[in-house]
Coordinates of C-alpha atoms and ligand atoms in Angstrom, one line a residue:
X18 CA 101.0 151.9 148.1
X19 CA 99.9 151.6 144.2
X20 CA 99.2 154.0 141.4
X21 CA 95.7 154.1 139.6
X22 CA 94.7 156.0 137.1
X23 CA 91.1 156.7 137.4
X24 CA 89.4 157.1 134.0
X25 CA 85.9 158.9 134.3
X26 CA 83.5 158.9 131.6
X27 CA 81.2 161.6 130.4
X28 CA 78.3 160.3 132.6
X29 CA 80.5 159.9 135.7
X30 CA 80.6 163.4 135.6
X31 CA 77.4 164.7 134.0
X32 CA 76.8 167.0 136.7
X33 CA 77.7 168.8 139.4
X34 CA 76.2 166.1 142.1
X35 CA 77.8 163.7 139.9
X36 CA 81.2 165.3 139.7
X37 CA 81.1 165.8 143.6
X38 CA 80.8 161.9 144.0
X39 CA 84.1 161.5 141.8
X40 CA 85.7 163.8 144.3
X41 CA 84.3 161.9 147.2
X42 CA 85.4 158.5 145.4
X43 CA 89.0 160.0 144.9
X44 CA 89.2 161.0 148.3
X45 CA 88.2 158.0 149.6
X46 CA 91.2 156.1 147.1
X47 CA 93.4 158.0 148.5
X48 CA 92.3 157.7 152.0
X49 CA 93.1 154.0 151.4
X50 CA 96.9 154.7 151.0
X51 CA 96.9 154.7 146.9
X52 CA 98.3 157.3 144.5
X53 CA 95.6 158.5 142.3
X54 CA 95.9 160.3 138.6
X55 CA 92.8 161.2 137.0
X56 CA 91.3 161.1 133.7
X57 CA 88.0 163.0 133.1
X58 CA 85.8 163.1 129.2
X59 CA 83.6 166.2 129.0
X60 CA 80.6 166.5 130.7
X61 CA 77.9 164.3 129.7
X62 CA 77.1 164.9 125.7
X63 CA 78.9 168.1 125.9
X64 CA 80.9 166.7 122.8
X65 CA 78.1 166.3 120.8
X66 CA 76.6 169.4 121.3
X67 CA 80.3 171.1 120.8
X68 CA 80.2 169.5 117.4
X69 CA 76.4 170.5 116.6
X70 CA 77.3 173.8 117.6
X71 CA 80.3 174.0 115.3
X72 CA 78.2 172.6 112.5
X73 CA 76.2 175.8 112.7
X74 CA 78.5 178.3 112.0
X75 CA 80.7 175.8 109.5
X76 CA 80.0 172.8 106.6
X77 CA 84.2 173.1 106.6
X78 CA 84.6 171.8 110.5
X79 CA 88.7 172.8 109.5
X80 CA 90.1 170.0 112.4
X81 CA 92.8 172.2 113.3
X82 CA 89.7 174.3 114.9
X83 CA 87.4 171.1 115.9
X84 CA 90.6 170.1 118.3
X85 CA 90.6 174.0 119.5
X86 CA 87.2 173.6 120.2
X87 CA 86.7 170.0 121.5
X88 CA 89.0 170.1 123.5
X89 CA 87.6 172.8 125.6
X90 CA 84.8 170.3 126.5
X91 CA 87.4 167.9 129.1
X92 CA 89.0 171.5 130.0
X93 CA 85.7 172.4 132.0
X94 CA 85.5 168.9 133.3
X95 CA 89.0 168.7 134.9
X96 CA 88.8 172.5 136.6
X97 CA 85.5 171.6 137.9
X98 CA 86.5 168.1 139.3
X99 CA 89.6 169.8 141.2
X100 CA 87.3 172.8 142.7
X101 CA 85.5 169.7 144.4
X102 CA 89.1 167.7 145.3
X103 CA 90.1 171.1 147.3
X104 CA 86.9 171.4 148.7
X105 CA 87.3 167.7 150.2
X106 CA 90.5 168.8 151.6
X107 CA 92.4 166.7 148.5
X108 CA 95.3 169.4 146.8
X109 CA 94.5 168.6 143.0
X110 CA 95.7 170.4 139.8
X111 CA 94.1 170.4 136.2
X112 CA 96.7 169.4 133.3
X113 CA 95.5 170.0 129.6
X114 CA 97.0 167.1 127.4
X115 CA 99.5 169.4 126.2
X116 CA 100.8 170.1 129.8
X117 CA 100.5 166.5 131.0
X118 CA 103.1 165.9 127.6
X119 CA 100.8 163.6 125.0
X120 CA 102.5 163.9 122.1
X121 CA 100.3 163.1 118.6
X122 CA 100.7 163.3 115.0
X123 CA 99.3 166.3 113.3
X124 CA 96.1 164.4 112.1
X125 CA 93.7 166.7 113.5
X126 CA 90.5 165.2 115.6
X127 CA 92.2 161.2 114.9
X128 CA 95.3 162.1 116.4
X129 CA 97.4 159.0 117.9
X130 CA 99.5 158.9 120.5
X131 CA 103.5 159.1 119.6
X132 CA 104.7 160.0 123.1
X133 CA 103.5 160.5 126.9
X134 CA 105.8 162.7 128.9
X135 CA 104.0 163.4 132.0
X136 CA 107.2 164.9 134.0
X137 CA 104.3 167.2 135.0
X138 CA 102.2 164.7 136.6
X139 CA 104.9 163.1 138.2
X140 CA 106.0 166.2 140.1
X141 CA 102.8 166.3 141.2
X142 CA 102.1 163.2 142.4
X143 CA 105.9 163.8 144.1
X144 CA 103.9 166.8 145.9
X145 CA 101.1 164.6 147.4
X146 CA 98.8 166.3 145.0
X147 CA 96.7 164.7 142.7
X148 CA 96.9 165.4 138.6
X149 CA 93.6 165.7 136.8
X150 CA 94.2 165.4 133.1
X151 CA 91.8 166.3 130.1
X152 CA 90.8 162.7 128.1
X153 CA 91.4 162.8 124.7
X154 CA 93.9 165.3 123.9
X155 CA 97.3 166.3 123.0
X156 CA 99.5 168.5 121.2
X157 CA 101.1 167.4 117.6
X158 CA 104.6 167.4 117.3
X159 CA 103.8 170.6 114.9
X160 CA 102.5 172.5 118.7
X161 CA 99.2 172.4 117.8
X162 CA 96.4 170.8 120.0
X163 CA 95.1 167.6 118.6
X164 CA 91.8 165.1 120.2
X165 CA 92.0 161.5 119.9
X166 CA 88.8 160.5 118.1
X167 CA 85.7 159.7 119.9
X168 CA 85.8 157.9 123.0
X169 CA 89.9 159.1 123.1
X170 CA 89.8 159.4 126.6
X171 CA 90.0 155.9 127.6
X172 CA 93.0 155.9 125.0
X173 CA 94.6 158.9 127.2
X174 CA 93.9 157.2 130.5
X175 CA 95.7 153.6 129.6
X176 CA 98.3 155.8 128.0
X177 CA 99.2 157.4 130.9
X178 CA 98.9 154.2 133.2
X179 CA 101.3 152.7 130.8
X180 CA 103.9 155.8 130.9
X181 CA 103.8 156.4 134.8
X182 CA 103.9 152.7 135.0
X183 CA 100.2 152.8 136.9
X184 CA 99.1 149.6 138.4
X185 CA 96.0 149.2 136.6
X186 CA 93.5 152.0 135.1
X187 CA 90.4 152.0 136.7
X188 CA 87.3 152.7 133.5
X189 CA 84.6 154.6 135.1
X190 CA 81.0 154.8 133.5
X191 CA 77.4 154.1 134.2
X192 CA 78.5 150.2 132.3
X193 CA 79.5 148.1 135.6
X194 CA 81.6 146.1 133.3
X195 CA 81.6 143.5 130.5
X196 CA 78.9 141.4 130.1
X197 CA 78.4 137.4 128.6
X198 CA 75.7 139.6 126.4
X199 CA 74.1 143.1 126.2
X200 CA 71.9 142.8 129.2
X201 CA 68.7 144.9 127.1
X202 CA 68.9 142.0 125.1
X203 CA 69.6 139.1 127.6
X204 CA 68.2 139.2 130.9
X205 CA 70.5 136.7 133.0
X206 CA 73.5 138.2 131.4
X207 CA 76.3 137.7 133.8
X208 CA 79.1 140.3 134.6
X209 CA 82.5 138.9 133.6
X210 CA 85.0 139.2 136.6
X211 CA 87.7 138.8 134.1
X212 CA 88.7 138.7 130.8
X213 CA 92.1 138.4 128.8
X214 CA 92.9 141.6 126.8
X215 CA 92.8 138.9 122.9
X216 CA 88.8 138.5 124.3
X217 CA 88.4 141.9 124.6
X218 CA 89.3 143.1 121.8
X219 CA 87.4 140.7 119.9
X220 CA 84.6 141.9 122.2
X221 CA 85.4 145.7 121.8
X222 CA 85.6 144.9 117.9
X223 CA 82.3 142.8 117.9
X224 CA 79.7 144.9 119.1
X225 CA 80.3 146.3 123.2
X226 CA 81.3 149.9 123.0
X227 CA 82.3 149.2 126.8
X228 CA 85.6 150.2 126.4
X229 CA 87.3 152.4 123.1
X230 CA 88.9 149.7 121.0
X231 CA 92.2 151.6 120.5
X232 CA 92.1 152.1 124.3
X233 CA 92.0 147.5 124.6
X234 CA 95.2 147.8 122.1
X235 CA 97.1 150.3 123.8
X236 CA 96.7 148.2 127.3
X237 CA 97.2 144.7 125.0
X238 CA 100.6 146.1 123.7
X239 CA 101.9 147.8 127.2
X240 CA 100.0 145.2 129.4
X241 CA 98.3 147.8 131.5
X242 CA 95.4 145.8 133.5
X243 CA 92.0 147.8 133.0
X244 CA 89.4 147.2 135.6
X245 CA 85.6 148.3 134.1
X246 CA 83.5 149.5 136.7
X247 CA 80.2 151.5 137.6
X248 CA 80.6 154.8 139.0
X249 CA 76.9 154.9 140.0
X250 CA 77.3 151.9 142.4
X251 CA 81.4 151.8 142.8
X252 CA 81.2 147.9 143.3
X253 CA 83.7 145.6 141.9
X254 CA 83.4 145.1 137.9
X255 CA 85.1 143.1 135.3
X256 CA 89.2 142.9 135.5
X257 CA 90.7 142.8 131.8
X258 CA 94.2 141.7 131.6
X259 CA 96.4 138.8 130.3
X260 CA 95.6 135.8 130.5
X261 CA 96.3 133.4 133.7
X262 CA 98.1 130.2 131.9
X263 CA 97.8 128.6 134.9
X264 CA 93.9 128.7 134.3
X265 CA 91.7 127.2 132.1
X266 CA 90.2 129.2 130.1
X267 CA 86.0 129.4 129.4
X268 CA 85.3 127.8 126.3
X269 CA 82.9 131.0 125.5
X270 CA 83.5 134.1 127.4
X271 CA 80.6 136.2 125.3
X272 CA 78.5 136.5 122.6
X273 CA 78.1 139.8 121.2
X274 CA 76.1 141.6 118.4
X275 CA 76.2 144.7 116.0
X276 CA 73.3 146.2 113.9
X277 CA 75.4 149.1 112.5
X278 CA 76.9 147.5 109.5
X279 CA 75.1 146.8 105.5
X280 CA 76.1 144.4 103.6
X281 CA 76.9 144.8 99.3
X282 CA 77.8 142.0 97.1
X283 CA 79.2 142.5 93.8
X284 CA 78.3 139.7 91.8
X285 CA 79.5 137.7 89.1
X286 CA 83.1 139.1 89.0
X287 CA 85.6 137.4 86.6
X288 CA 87.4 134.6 89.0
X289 CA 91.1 136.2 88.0
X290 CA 94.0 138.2 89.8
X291 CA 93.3 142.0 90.6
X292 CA 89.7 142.0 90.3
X293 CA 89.7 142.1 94.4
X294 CA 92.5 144.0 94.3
X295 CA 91.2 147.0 91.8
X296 CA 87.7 147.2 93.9
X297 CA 89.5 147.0 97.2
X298 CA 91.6 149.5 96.7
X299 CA 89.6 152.2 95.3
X300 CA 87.3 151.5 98.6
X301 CA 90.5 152.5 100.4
X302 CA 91.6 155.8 98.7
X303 CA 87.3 156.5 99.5
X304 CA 88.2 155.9 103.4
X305 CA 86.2 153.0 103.1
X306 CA 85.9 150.7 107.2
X307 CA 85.5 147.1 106.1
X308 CA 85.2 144.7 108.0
X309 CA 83.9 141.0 107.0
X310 CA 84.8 140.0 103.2
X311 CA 83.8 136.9 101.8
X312 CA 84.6 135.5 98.2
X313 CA 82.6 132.9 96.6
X314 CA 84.2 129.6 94.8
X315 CA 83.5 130.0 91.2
X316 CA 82.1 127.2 89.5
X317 CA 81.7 128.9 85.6
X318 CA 84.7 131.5 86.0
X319 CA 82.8 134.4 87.9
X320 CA 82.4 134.4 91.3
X321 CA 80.4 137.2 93.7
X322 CA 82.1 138.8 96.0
X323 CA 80.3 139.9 99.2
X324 CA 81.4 142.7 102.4
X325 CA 80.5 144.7 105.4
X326 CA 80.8 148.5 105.8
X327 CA 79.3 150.4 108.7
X328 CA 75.8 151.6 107.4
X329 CA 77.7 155.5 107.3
X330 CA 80.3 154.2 104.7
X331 CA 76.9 152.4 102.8
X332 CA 76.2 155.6 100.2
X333 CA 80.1 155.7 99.4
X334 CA 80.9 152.7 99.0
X335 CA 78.3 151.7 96.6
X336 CA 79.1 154.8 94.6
X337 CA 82.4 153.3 94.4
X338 CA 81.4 149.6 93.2
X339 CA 79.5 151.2 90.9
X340 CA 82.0 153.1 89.3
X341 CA 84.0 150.0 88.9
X342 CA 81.0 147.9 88.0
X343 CA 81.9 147.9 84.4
X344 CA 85.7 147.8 84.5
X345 CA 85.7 144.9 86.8
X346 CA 82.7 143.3 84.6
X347 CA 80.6 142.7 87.8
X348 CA 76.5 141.9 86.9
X349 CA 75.6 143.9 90.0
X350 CA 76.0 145.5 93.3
X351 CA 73.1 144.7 95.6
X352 CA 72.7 146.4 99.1
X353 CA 71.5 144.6 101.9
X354 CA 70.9 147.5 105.3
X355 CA 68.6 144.7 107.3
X356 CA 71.5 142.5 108.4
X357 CA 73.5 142.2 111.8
X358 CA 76.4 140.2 113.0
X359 CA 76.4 137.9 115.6
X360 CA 79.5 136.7 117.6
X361 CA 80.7 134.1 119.7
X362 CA 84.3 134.7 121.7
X363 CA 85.9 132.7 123.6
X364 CA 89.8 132.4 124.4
X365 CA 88.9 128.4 125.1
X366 CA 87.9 128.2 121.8
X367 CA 91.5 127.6 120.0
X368 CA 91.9 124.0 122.3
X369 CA 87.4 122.7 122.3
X370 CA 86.2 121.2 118.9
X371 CA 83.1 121.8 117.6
X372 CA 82.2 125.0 119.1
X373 CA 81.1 126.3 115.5
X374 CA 79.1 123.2 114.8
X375 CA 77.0 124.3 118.3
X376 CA 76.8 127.6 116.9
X377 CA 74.8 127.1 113.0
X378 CA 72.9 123.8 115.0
X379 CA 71.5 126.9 117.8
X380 CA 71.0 129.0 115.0
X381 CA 69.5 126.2 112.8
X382 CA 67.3 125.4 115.1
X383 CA 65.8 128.9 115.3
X384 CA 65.3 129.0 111.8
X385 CA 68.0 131.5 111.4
X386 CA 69.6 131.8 108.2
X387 CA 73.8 132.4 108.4
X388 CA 74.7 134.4 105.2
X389 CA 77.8 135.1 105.9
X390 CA 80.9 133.8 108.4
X391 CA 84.2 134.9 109.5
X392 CA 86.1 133.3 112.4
X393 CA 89.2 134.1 114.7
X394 CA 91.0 131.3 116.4
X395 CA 88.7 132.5 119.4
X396 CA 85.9 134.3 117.5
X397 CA 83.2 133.2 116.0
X398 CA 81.1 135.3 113.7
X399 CA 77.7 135.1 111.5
X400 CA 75.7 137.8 109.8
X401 CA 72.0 137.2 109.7
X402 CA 69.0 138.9 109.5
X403 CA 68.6 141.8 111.6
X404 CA 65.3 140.8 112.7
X405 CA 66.2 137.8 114.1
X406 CA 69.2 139.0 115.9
X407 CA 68.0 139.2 119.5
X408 CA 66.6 135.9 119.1
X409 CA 70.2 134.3 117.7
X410 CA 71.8 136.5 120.6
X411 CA 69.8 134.8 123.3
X412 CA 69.7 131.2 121.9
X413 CA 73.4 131.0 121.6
X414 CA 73.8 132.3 125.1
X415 CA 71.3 130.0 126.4
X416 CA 73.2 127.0 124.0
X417 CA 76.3 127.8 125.9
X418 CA 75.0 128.2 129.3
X419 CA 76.8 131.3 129.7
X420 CA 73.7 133.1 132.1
X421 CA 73.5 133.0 135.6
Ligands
LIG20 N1 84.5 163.5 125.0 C1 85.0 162.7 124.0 C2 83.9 161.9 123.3 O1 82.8 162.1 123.7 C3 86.1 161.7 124.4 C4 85.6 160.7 125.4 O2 84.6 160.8 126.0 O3 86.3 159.7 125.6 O4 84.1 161.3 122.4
MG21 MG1 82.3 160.3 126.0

């Protein structure tokens, strides 16, 4: 007998038909002989409209209150999924975060995780019940309820498989798991029956929203297997987990792509200590997400320095460059919105030369031009223009033969 936890997504359980199939599917689990804990996110974009709706009464959004309300939206999910359970003849009971026992730090709606308790849910799996737990909450250590950030639940669900020592967490969506490519974009994308949690992540952090990138992390560090599956057609999807050393690894597992970055380069900095240091900073203290950062070489004793920010960070952090314009002697800060990234990833990479060489040759040949790189020892990455990103996303998975 094992012990999933089944993680179910906001489409998994959009609607009552749709909620009724996760009760059928949790029946069925434990009709096999397995031990089930479930995770449920709110129903279909009830989040979003929670947060539209509190953004009519409120330009404060105080988080203490965003949590209070949020939270409310996996509540209805989780009472709702264990009416259907006791229907089906399965005893089920709903646990708010707080009662299953995650324990966060006070930052209100990006709480982390400090603890998971979940004496509760293992009383009642000792019952022969099942749990059903909210996604994406918990209470702070100050007794107050917290959410996760977006897409916390799949944080919650490996959290819990790690604590109660699960043997894997089963991801539930409408994505039937990870993909050599976005299949809008590629056609003979294949479905990945495996890949190690260092791909993922690279993945996750790359472009796929498949799975919450915290969520990848918090499996990584306890070694919780995740298994990303449809629940529209409950067939087998893509296993992510540590790596088999007995196995060779692919060379490329996926290429992935991103169009919500902007680029700004400040240009013609003075080439000395703490000019990097004095920008990057006050980016910080703004709450400035960066993510690629490249330097020029100087040749007369300036140099530009060029980065990424997600296009909602684009307004504040060129208000912040240009603050600092004159103090850090840049000529300019130009802004660039049309650009994407494009990645390769591959945990085969670190032992096959030339891998990059294949990857500006493929692009080359397209007439795409790279403007900027950063790599991993298994990633690959190269920000072009956003026009030509579909085409640099197919001809590289083409140039490694990664379709079916
Ligand atoms: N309901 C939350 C959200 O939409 C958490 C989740 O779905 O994981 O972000
Ligand atoms: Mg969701």
């Amino acid at each position: 007998m094992s012990l999933v936890v089944q993680k179910f997504g906001g489409t998994s359980v959009a609607d009552p038909e749709r909620l009724r199939a996760v009760a059928d599917h949790v029946a069925r689990t434990r009709r096999r002989g397995d031990q089930v804990v479930v995770v449920v996110s709110a129903m279909g974009k009830e989040t979003d409209e929670l947060i539209h709706l509190a953004g009519q009464v409120s330009t404060t959004l105080p988080g203490r209150e965003m949590d209070m309300l949020l939270s409310a939206g996996e509540r209805k999910a989780m009472a709702l999924l264990c009416m259907a359970l006791h229907d089906l003849g399965i005893p089920a009971d709903s646990f708010t975060g707080s009662q299953a026992g995650i324990i966060t730090d006070t930052f209100h709606t990006r709480a982390r995780i400090l603890e998971v308790k979940g004496d509760r849910l293992r009383q009642c799996l000792a019952a022969g019940k099942v749990p059903v737990v909210a996604g994406f909450q918990g209470v702070s250590t100050d007794n107050d309820v917290t959410t996760l950030g977006r897409g916390g639940s799949d944080t919650t669900a490996v959290a819990l498989a790690a604590a109660l020592g699960a043997d894997a967490c089963e991801k539930y969506s409408d994505v039937p798991g990870v993909f050599t490519a976005d299949p809008r974009v590629v056609p003979d994308a294949r479905r990945l029956a495996q890949v190690s949690f260092e791909e993922m992540l690279e993945i996750t952090a790359t472009g796929s929203g498949v799975v919450a990138f915290r969520a990848v992390e918090f499996a990584r560090n306890h070694g919780v297997p995740i298994h990303v599956r449809s629940s529209f057609s409950w067939e087998p999807g893509t296993w992510v987990r540590e790596e088999d050393p007995a196995m060779e690894q692919p060379v490329i597992s996926a290429v992935t792509h991103d169009t919500s970055e902007a680029k700004i380069t400040v240009t013609r900095v003075p080439d000395k200590p703490g000019i990097a240091a004095r920008l990057f900073r006050s980016l910080a203290d703004e709450n400035v997400n960066l993510d690629m950062i490249v330097q020029n070489v100087s040749q007369d004793g300036t140099t530009d320095i060029s980065f990424t920010v997600p296009k909602t960070d684009l307004p504040a952090a060129v208000n912040v460059c240009q603050d600092h314009a004159g103090e850090i002697s840049a000529a300019a800060v130009l802004t660039d919105d049309t650009i994407a990234k494009v990645s390769v990833v591959g945990a085969g990479m670190k032992t096959h030369p030339g891998v990059s060489a294949t990857v500006f040759e493929t692009l080359a040949e397209h007439g795409i031009n790279i403007e900027m790189i950063s790599t991993s020892p298994i990633r690959i990455t190269c920000v072009v223009a956003a026009a030509q990103v579909e085409e640099a996303v197919l001809a590289l998975h083409g140039a490694f033969e990664l379709g079916d």
